[in-house]
Amino acid sequence: MCGVVGAISNSKENLSIEVYRGLLALQHRGQDGAGILSYDDEVGRFYQHKGRGLVADVFKENQFSQLSGKIAIGHTRYTTVGSNSLSDLQPVVQGHPYGLGIAHNGNTLNYLSLVDYLRMESGTGFTSCNDIELILYLLGSVMIKSKKHKPVERLAEAVSSLGEKLNGGYGVVGILGSYGLFAFRDPHGIRPLCLGKRVEASGVSYCISSESVALNYLGFEFVKDIAPGELLFISKDCEVTSFNFSKKSVISRCMFEWVYFASAESSVDSIPVYKARLVMGVILGRRIRKMLERLEIAPDIVVPVPDTSRTSAISLAETIGIPYRECLIKNRYVHRSFILSDQEKRESAVELKLGPVKSEIIGKNILLVDDSVVRGTTSKRIVSMLKKYGAKKVTLVSTSPPITHPCFYGVDFPSEKELIASNKSIDDIAIEIGVDRLIYLEIEELYQAIGNDLCVGCLNGSYPTSTFEGKTFANHRIKESKQVAGALI
Ligand code: 5GP
Ligand code: MG
């Protein structure tokens, strides 16, 4: 997963500072690298700066005067495919036609076959393993050949053609040279994107972001979520035009945005993330209350694994009337930028990141709440830590249903054989993790909390697009990205 931001103003200079702040608000969506691209109409050129690491480390204060212009886009990278080399960082830009720069959040399933086809058809070669370069190429090549008169019409034709070729989930922001800012979202709405507006005495500005948290942070009013299959174009005079580039598709929003990925302050597709997490806790709480009545479990306290699951743990504790306690404190200064390459390092990262509150753990029967169990590594380490410090019993509650299948659309889930739930019963998973009992939110309950139009491919293997090329894609992903795999907490 990654975060994207784009901003344009008809009056303000230097939108790169706004984009920088927007990226800070989206830092949780990716910590491997960041970049900003601006277009300065006065001089007719693009400026860019990209680097590995956290947003605040990549940009220095004096850089923004060089990233001049009234249009800018930015990206914060979470490596899922491709290495984390400089050539894989975004945004990417090409000078012809019109000057076209883009950044995206998502994954292309048929990346390899498209690249092979282009190589054989026209000898095209790419400089990175990143699908953003392919997307830029595909957009540019249609725009060059287009018979349409206006650049924005050529762009709409190119996006429409891209929508037919690309199999995947994507939220793209882009700059069309001296013409304006644009954004488009995949026809299934797998990846999120929203639009905000700010009106000041001096003029109007627009901002596009992966999540509404960045709009709030920058003082933009939320206007709308970009619809699945919609292309938005905002001219340099801040006139907004909308195009529908795909025929109606089944909406399949990624459930993991609400479960784990999005910031608690955001609303994704107008569903508040915090509220969805509260509801998940209440739904689980109602089920657990019955288990308490039947004396199946007898927890003394409800404990979240910080940070994401805190919201659900609070409402769960309220629903069952058992005290909520924080027994694990996250050290906010230990970052993923520790490059954790293998399983051993991944495991020790849990103890580096989460400090136990011994006084609250000792002698307790703990109902531990986490957002998800992927490989099981995190839960295993946390449970053994809680037991080491004197917990009598641990019941684990996951606010995600069992993750049994890979994600092909941008969430960094491993291959099926690494997923702890892919071929085990819940009781066997509990034994492997070392908990006394394991309780999962059910898929039906997830629908109740968030809505029916979700992508739950990782939960039941039913994906919104063809995953025929999924296996090749997964192998490619493992080969390319393992050197940069980070701690999962
Ligand atoms: P596991 O150790 O089971 O493989 O991973 C589960 C943990 O990783 C959970 O605590 C969850 O919060 C976290 N997690 C789930 N998905 C992601 C992700 O895409 N990136 C990161 N950094 N953590 C994740
Ligand atoms: Mg976690």
XYZ file of C-alpha atoms and ligand atoms in Angstrom:
514
model
C 0.000 0.000 0.000
C 1.135 3.568 -0.577
C -0.184 7.097 -0.121
C -0.694 9.730 -2.828
C -1.469 13.446 -2.693
C -1.988 16.041 -5.414
C -2.684 19.758 -5.062
C -3.416 22.645 -7.404
C -4.189 26.314 -6.880
C -5.233 29.168 -9.142
C -3.501 31.682 -6.890
C -1.074 30.183 -4.385
C 2.556 29.614 -5.325
C 4.524 26.577 -4.332
C 2.052 23.765 -3.749
C 4.888 21.366 -2.938
C 4.792 22.459 0.718
C 1.115 21.496 0.899
C 1.865 18.154 -0.711
C 4.718 17.612 1.746
C 2.367 18.194 4.672
C -0.210 15.928 3.060
C 2.430 13.195 2.793
C 3.231 13.613 6.481
C -0.445 12.932 7.222
C -0.254 9.799 5.032
C 3.050 8.540 6.413
C 1.341 5.459 7.876
C 0.586 4.267 4.313
C 4.256 3.752 3.502
C 7.604 4.398 5.093
C 10.073 3.105 2.528
C 10.422 6.236 0.407
C 8.813 9.500 -0.636
C 8.787 11.909 -3.550
C 7.289 15.164 -4.801
C 6.922 16.407 -8.372
C 5.861 19.977 -9.134
C 5.145 21.857 -12.329
C 5.992 25.526 -12.637
C 4.012 27.127 -15.438
C 6.069 30.339 -15.294
C 9.161 28.493 -16.490
C 7.383 25.580 -18.161
C 9.157 22.790 -16.357
C 8.881 20.046 -13.775
C 10.893 19.836 -10.577
C 11.228 16.741 -8.451
C 12.873 15.277 -5.425
C 12.673 11.657 -4.217
C 14.456 9.635 -1.604
C 14.342 6.550 0.550
C 12.967 6.678 4.077
C 10.425 8.734 5.974
C 8.873 11.873 4.478
C 10.505 14.156 7.067
C 13.917 12.643 6.325
C 13.621 12.868 2.542
C 12.765 16.590 2.401
C 14.680 19.468 3.934
C 13.093 22.880 4.455
C 15.172 24.677 1.863
C 14.082 22.244 -0.865
C 10.588 23.589 -1.322
C 11.667 26.820 -3.018
C 13.181 24.590 -5.724
C 9.987 22.526 -6.047
C 8.105 25.550 -7.343
C 4.769 25.769 -9.137
C 1.022 25.837 -8.603
C 0.614 22.096 -9.204
C 2.322 19.314 -7.261
C 1.875 15.609 -6.585
C 3.535 13.383 -4.001
C 3.913 9.774 -3.007
C 4.866 7.836 0.068
C 6.058 4.350 -0.736
C 5.327 0.993 0.806
C 7.304 -1.562 -1.164
C 5.140 -4.440 -2.312
C 6.569 -5.044 -5.749
C 9.963 -3.907 -6.923
C 12.977 -3.206 -4.836
C 13.345 -0.040 -2.880
C 15.984 1.346 -5.209
C 15.810 4.977 -6.264
C 14.517 3.973 -9.707
C 11.413 2.472 -8.061
C 10.449 5.657 -6.230
C 7.533 7.819 -7.336
C 6.288 10.145 -8.834
C 7.613 9.458 -12.334
C 7.579 11.970 -15.170
C 8.191 12.188 -18.913
C 8.581 15.357 -20.926
C 6.589 14.249 -23.944
C 3.652 14.483 -24.689
C 2.670 17.642 -22.800
C 4.792 16.729 -19.819
C 3.131 13.951 -17.904
C 3.888 13.047 -14.292
C 2.091 10.451 -12.146
C 2.136 8.627 -8.819
C -0.063 5.761 -7.697
C -1.198 3.489 -4.928
C -1.968 -0.036 -6.037
C -0.739 -3.034 -7.985
C -1.008 -4.305 -11.527
C -1.700 -8.025 -11.772
C -0.854 -8.348 -15.451
C 2.313 -6.258 -15.195
C 4.608 -9.015 -16.469
C 2.512 -9.956 -19.473
C 2.036 -6.299 -20.488
C 5.782 -5.662 -20.200
C 6.559 -8.822 -22.208
C 4.034 -7.881 -24.859
C 5.486 -4.368 -25.220
C 9.010 -5.748 -25.390
C 8.066 -8.126 -28.190
C 5.796 -5.734 -30.044
C 8.019 -2.656 -30.060
C 11.224 -3.433 -28.200
C 10.126 -1.252 -25.302
C 12.363 -1.534 -22.237
C 11.806 -0.196 -18.762
C 14.244 1.156 -16.212
C 12.456 -0.075 -13.074
C 10.383 -3.010 -11.805
C 7.617 -0.622 -10.875
C 4.246 -0.702 -12.614
C 4.060 3.095 -12.416
C 6.569 3.274 -15.282
C 4.356 0.967 -17.341
C 1.262 3.075 -16.555
C 3.092 6.251 -17.584
C 4.210 4.617 -20.822
C 0.712 3.339 -21.653
C -0.884 6.730 -20.984
C 1.748 8.621 -22.986
C 1.643 6.304 -25.997
C -2.146 6.634 -26.402
C -1.989 10.409 -25.949
C 0.627 10.725 -28.696
C -1.491 8.766 -31.187
C -4.828 10.294 -30.210
C -6.752 12.232 -32.862
C -8.558 14.288 -30.215
C -7.962 18.015 -30.264
C -7.757 19.028 -26.594
C -5.051 17.621 -24.305
C -7.636 16.767 -21.641
C -9.649 14.774 -24.208
C -6.487 12.907 -25.151
C -5.886 12.198 -21.488
C -9.441 10.864 -21.089
C -8.933 8.593 -24.104
C -5.618 7.352 -22.648
C -7.110 6.637 -19.217
C -10.018 4.844 -20.816
C -7.650 2.658 -22.855
C -5.548 2.040 -19.739
C -8.677 0.959 -17.851
C -9.218 -1.760 -20.471
C -5.625 -3.023 -20.364
C -4.767 -2.843 -16.696
C -5.899 -5.578 -14.334
C -5.519 -4.380 -10.764
C -6.333 -1.862 -8.082
C -5.080 1.680 -8.461
C -5.523 5.249 -7.297
C -3.482 7.566 -9.537
C -2.707 11.295 -9.232
C -1.005 13.140 -12.062
C 0.100 16.422 -13.588
C -0.634 17.209 -17.213
C 2.062 19.810 -17.907
C 0.756 23.329 -18.036
C -2.869 22.146 -18.168
C -3.702 20.851 -14.724
C -3.983 18.144 -12.111
C -5.792 14.827 -12.613
C -6.686 11.705 -10.690
C -8.384 8.417 -11.470
C -9.428 5.334 -9.602
C -9.750 1.709 -10.677
C -13.200 0.596 -11.882
C -13.780 -1.583 -8.795
C -12.791 1.141 -6.338
C -10.317 -1.208 -4.691
C -7.952 1.588 -3.723
C -9.313 4.837 -2.222
C -9.021 8.449 -3.428
C -10.859 11.607 -2.367
C -11.145 15.266 -3.325
C -11.078 18.404 -1.174
C -11.508 22.118 -1.904
C -10.294 25.237 -0.158
C -11.613 28.706 -0.931
C -9.619 31.702 0.304
C -9.747 35.424 -0.462
C -6.804 34.946 -2.833
C -8.379 32.089 -4.832
C -9.283 28.417 -4.958
C -7.204 25.286 -4.347
C -8.014 21.579 -4.721
C -6.390 18.599 -3.110
C -6.637 14.899 -3.990
C -5.553 12.341 -1.441
C -5.614 8.618 -0.694
C -7.327 9.444 2.598
C -9.373 12.312 3.981
C -6.951 12.743 6.907
C -4.641 14.731 4.611
C -7.491 17.048 3.540
C -8.331 17.865 7.161
C -4.697 18.395 7.998
C -4.291 20.901 5.160
C -7.566 22.717 5.808
C -9.449 21.467 2.719
C -13.198 20.816 2.815
C -14.056 17.271 1.803
C -15.911 17.419 -1.563
C -16.293 13.753 -2.562
C -14.715 10.380 -2.952
C -13.524 9.841 -6.484
C -15.894 7.244 -7.897
C -14.655 3.861 -9.108
C -13.826 4.265 -12.808
C -13.837 8.076 -12.616
C -11.218 10.428 -14.032
C -11.153 13.917 -12.535
C -9.365 16.745 -14.248
C -8.764 20.087 -12.504
C -7.530 22.806 -14.839
C -5.024 25.433 -13.777
C -7.968 27.830 -13.393
C -9.414 25.293 -10.961
C -12.317 24.176 -13.165
C -13.218 20.565 -12.381
C -14.292 18.088 -15.089
C -15.291 14.485 -14.482
C -15.143 11.593 -16.972
C -16.347 8.055 -16.510
C -13.726 5.836 -18.116
C -15.158 2.371 -17.563
C -18.452 0.652 -17.899
C -20.120 -0.149 -14.610
C -18.169 -2.661 -12.562
C -18.954 -4.371 -9.283
C -17.652 -2.173 -6.463
C -15.088 -3.999 -4.291
C -13.414 -1.709 -1.813
C -10.455 -3.193 0.037
C -11.714 -4.164 3.496
C -8.203 -3.819 4.878
C -8.427 0.003 4.675
C -10.870 -0.031 7.602
C -9.411 -3.035 9.369
C -5.790 -1.939 9.391
C -4.485 0.464 6.856
C -6.283 3.801 6.965
C -5.758 6.334 9.695
C -8.442 6.363 12.399
C -9.281 10.019 11.597
C -10.038 9.254 7.934
C -13.297 8.442 6.236
C -12.816 6.046 3.347
C -15.626 6.126 0.797
C -17.507 8.226 3.331
C -17.394 5.480 5.964
C -15.534 6.772 9.043
C -12.669 4.423 9.849
C -12.935 5.012 13.599
C -16.646 4.252 13.595
C -16.164 1.062 11.542
C -13.568 -0.128 14.072
C -15.892 0.701 16.976
C -18.672 -1.300 15.339
C -16.353 -4.282 14.770
C -15.582 -4.224 18.506
C -19.283 -4.074 19.404
C -20.178 -6.947 17.064
C -17.378 -9.097 18.462
C -18.357 -8.034 21.985
C -21.936 -9.254 21.517
C -20.672 -12.663 20.453
C -18.099 -12.802 23.258
C -20.752 -11.813 25.827
C -22.535 -15.071 25.032
C -19.288 -16.972 25.510
C -18.895 -15.304 28.909
C -22.432 -16.291 29.863
C -21.666 -19.883 28.901
C -18.477 -19.635 31.039
C -16.357 -20.567 28.016
C -13.887 -17.782 28.791
C -13.361 -15.570 31.851
C -11.059 -12.648 30.993
C -10.084 -10.057 33.629
C -9.062 -7.357 31.157
C -9.321 -6.394 27.476
C -5.941 -5.420 25.995
C -5.243 -3.908 22.552
C -2.159 -4.525 20.434
C -1.361 -0.893 19.665
C -2.213 1.063 17.643
C -4.856 0.021 15.155
C -6.872 -2.339 17.315
C -7.234 0.139 20.193
C -10.544 1.474 18.871
C -12.162 -1.970 18.566
C -10.734 -3.044 21.929
C -12.384 -0.052 23.653
C -15.849 -0.777 22.270
C -15.433 -4.522 22.830
C -14.532 -3.903 26.512
C -17.557 -1.600 26.906
C -19.850 -4.185 25.324
C -18.776 -7.004 27.630
C -18.330 -4.792 30.710
C -14.733 -5.837 31.398
C -11.956 -3.271 32.095
C -9.853 -2.023 29.202
C -6.120 -1.921 29.984
C -3.027 -1.056 27.976
C -0.420 -3.725 28.656
C 1.750 -3.136 25.596
C 3.287 0.269 24.973
C 4.527 1.055 21.501
C 7.888 2.733 21.228
C 7.107 5.350 18.631
C 10.779 6.040 17.926
C 11.530 2.596 16.530
C 10.643 2.780 12.871
C 10.219 0.316 10.061
C 13.214 1.955 8.444
C 15.196 -0.678 10.273
C 15.616 -2.921 7.292
C 14.399 -6.251 8.583
C 15.226 -8.848 6.042
C 14.519 -12.220 7.521
C 12.157 -13.914 9.867
C 14.543 -13.846 12.828
C 14.926 -10.091 12.614
C 11.195 -9.691 12.071
C 10.574 -11.571 15.291
C 12.969 -9.540 17.428
C 11.340 -6.360 16.083
C 8.192 -7.103 18.068
C 10.083 -6.869 21.342
C 11.886 -3.742 20.231
C 8.597 -2.069 19.389
C 6.255 -3.172 22.168
C 7.132 -2.773 25.839
C 5.154 -4.855 28.397
C 3.456 -3.160 31.385
C 4.357 -5.840 33.908
C 2.159 -4.585 36.778
C -0.994 -4.988 34.663
C -0.062 -8.318 33.082
C 0.888 -10.420 36.078
C -1.717 -12.978 37.115
C -4.274 -11.794 34.517
C -6.530 -13.650 32.166
C -6.169 -11.427 29.088
C -8.505 -10.881 26.139
C -5.996 -9.586 23.587
C -7.324 -7.689 20.553
C -5.315 -7.320 17.315
C -6.450 -6.113 13.918
C -5.161 -9.093 11.971
C -3.137 -12.271 12.028
C -1.125 -12.620 8.834
C 1.851 -14.945 9.296
C 1.149 -15.264 13.005
C 4.626 -14.038 13.897
C 3.488 -10.896 15.711
C 0.814 -12.673 17.746
C 3.189 -15.485 18.678
C 5.789 -13.071 20.016
C 3.265 -10.928 21.856
C 1.569 -13.902 23.478
C 4.869 -15.387 24.596
C 5.862 -11.971 25.988
C 2.578 -11.669 27.928
C 3.021 -15.167 29.330
C 6.655 -14.481 30.215
C 5.497 -11.526 32.317
C 2.936 -13.575 34.189
C -0.310 -13.619 32.156
C -2.326 -16.653 33.276
C -4.307 -17.079 30.072
C -4.497 -15.276 26.729
C -7.477 -15.299 24.364
C -6.730 -13.582 21.052
C -9.425 -11.675 19.170
C -8.741 -10.666 15.556
C -10.859 -7.890 14.039
C -10.074 -9.319 10.610
C -11.512 -12.686 9.583
C -8.862 -15.361 8.836
C -6.556 -14.215 6.020
C -6.354 -17.308 3.860
C -5.376 -16.033 0.411
C -2.833 -13.565 -0.992
C -3.676 -9.986 -1.936
C -2.921 -9.047 -5.542
C -4.013 -5.433 -5.234
C -1.403 -3.770 -3.060
C -1.545 -5.121 0.487
C 1.709 -6.754 1.457
C 0.378 -10.198 2.319
C 2.784 -13.031 1.678
C 2.258 -16.102 -0.474
C -0.432 -18.541 0.563
C 1.935 -20.987 2.223
C 3.210 -18.277 4.597
C -0.307 -17.292 5.689
C -0.992 -19.035 8.969
C -4.716 -19.419 8.258
C -4.382 -20.753 4.720
C -4.593 -24.430 5.634
C -5.261 -24.694 9.372
C -8.348 -24.822 11.536
C -8.866 -22.027 14.059
C -7.976 -24.414 16.908
C -4.726 -25.384 15.206
C -3.838 -21.738 14.647
C -4.506 -21.080 18.339
C -2.125 -23.893 19.281
C 0.569 -22.591 16.940
C 0.282 -19.038 18.241
C 0.217 -20.271 21.835
C -3.144 -18.791 22.856
C -5.770 -20.523 24.937
C -8.458 -19.535 22.480
C -8.695 -17.624 19.204
C -11.727 -15.637 18.087
C -12.031 -14.100 14.611
C -14.497 -11.557 13.275
C -16.577 -13.378 10.647
C -16.944 -12.196 7.044
C -20.680 -11.585 7.544
C -19.851 -9.450 10.598
C -17.321 -7.496 8.551
C -20.087 -6.712 6.033
C -22.296 -5.534 8.900
C -19.578 -3.170 10.106
C -18.415 -1.738 6.768
C -20.911 -2.688 4.042
C -21.358 -5.380 1.414
C -19.379 -3.906 -1.448
C -15.975 -5.059 -0.225
C -13.065 -6.926 -1.757
C -12.643 -9.945 0.503
C -10.375 -11.898 -1.861
C -7.795 -12.437 0.896
C -10.538 -13.926 3.087
C -12.317 -16.257 0.679
C -10.287 -16.353 -2.537
C -13.017 -14.630 -4.519
C -11.371 -11.679 -6.263
C -12.947 -8.787 -8.184
C -10.737 -9.327 -11.256
C -9.178 -12.344 -12.908
C -6.203 -13.668 -10.946
C -5.104 -15.958 -13.735
C -1.725 -14.238 -13.688
C -1.690 -14.126 -9.912
C 0.821 -16.930 -9.325
C 3.462 -15.478 -11.645
C 2.814 -12.127 -10.066
C 3.219 -13.543 -6.557
C 6.517 -15.223 -7.448
C 7.780 -12.029 -9.002
C 6.752 -10.172 -5.876
C 8.564 -12.553 -3.558
C 11.712 -12.412 -5.657
C 11.734 -8.647 -5.992
C 10.638 -7.402 -2.630
C 11.964 -9.652 0.069
C 15.113 -7.684 0.697
C 13.036 -4.831 2.066
C 10.346 -6.654 4.047
C 9.758 -4.811 7.285
C 8.478 -5.577 10.738
C 4.770 -6.192 10.814
C 3.289 -4.452 13.818
P 1.892 -11.287 11.266
O 2.952 -11.152 12.279
O 0.769 -12.179 11.664
O 2.476 -11.659 9.914
O 1.296 -9.844 11.010
C 0.195 -9.371 11.729
C 0.490 -8.003 12.258
O 0.959 -7.172 11.209
C -0.716 -7.328 12.867
O -0.293 -6.790 14.100
C -1.042 -6.200 11.902
O -1.368 -5.023 12.626
C 0.209 -5.995 11.116
N -0.028 -5.796 9.677
C -1.011 -6.300 8.930
N -0.854 -5.910 7.652
C 0.245 -5.166 7.601
C 0.896 -4.463 6.553
O 0.485 -4.463 5.389
N 2.017 -3.770 6.917
C 2.504 -3.753 8.189
N 3.602 -3.040 8.472
N 1.895 -4.389 9.177
C 0.788 -5.105 8.884
Mg -0.560 -4.593 14.529
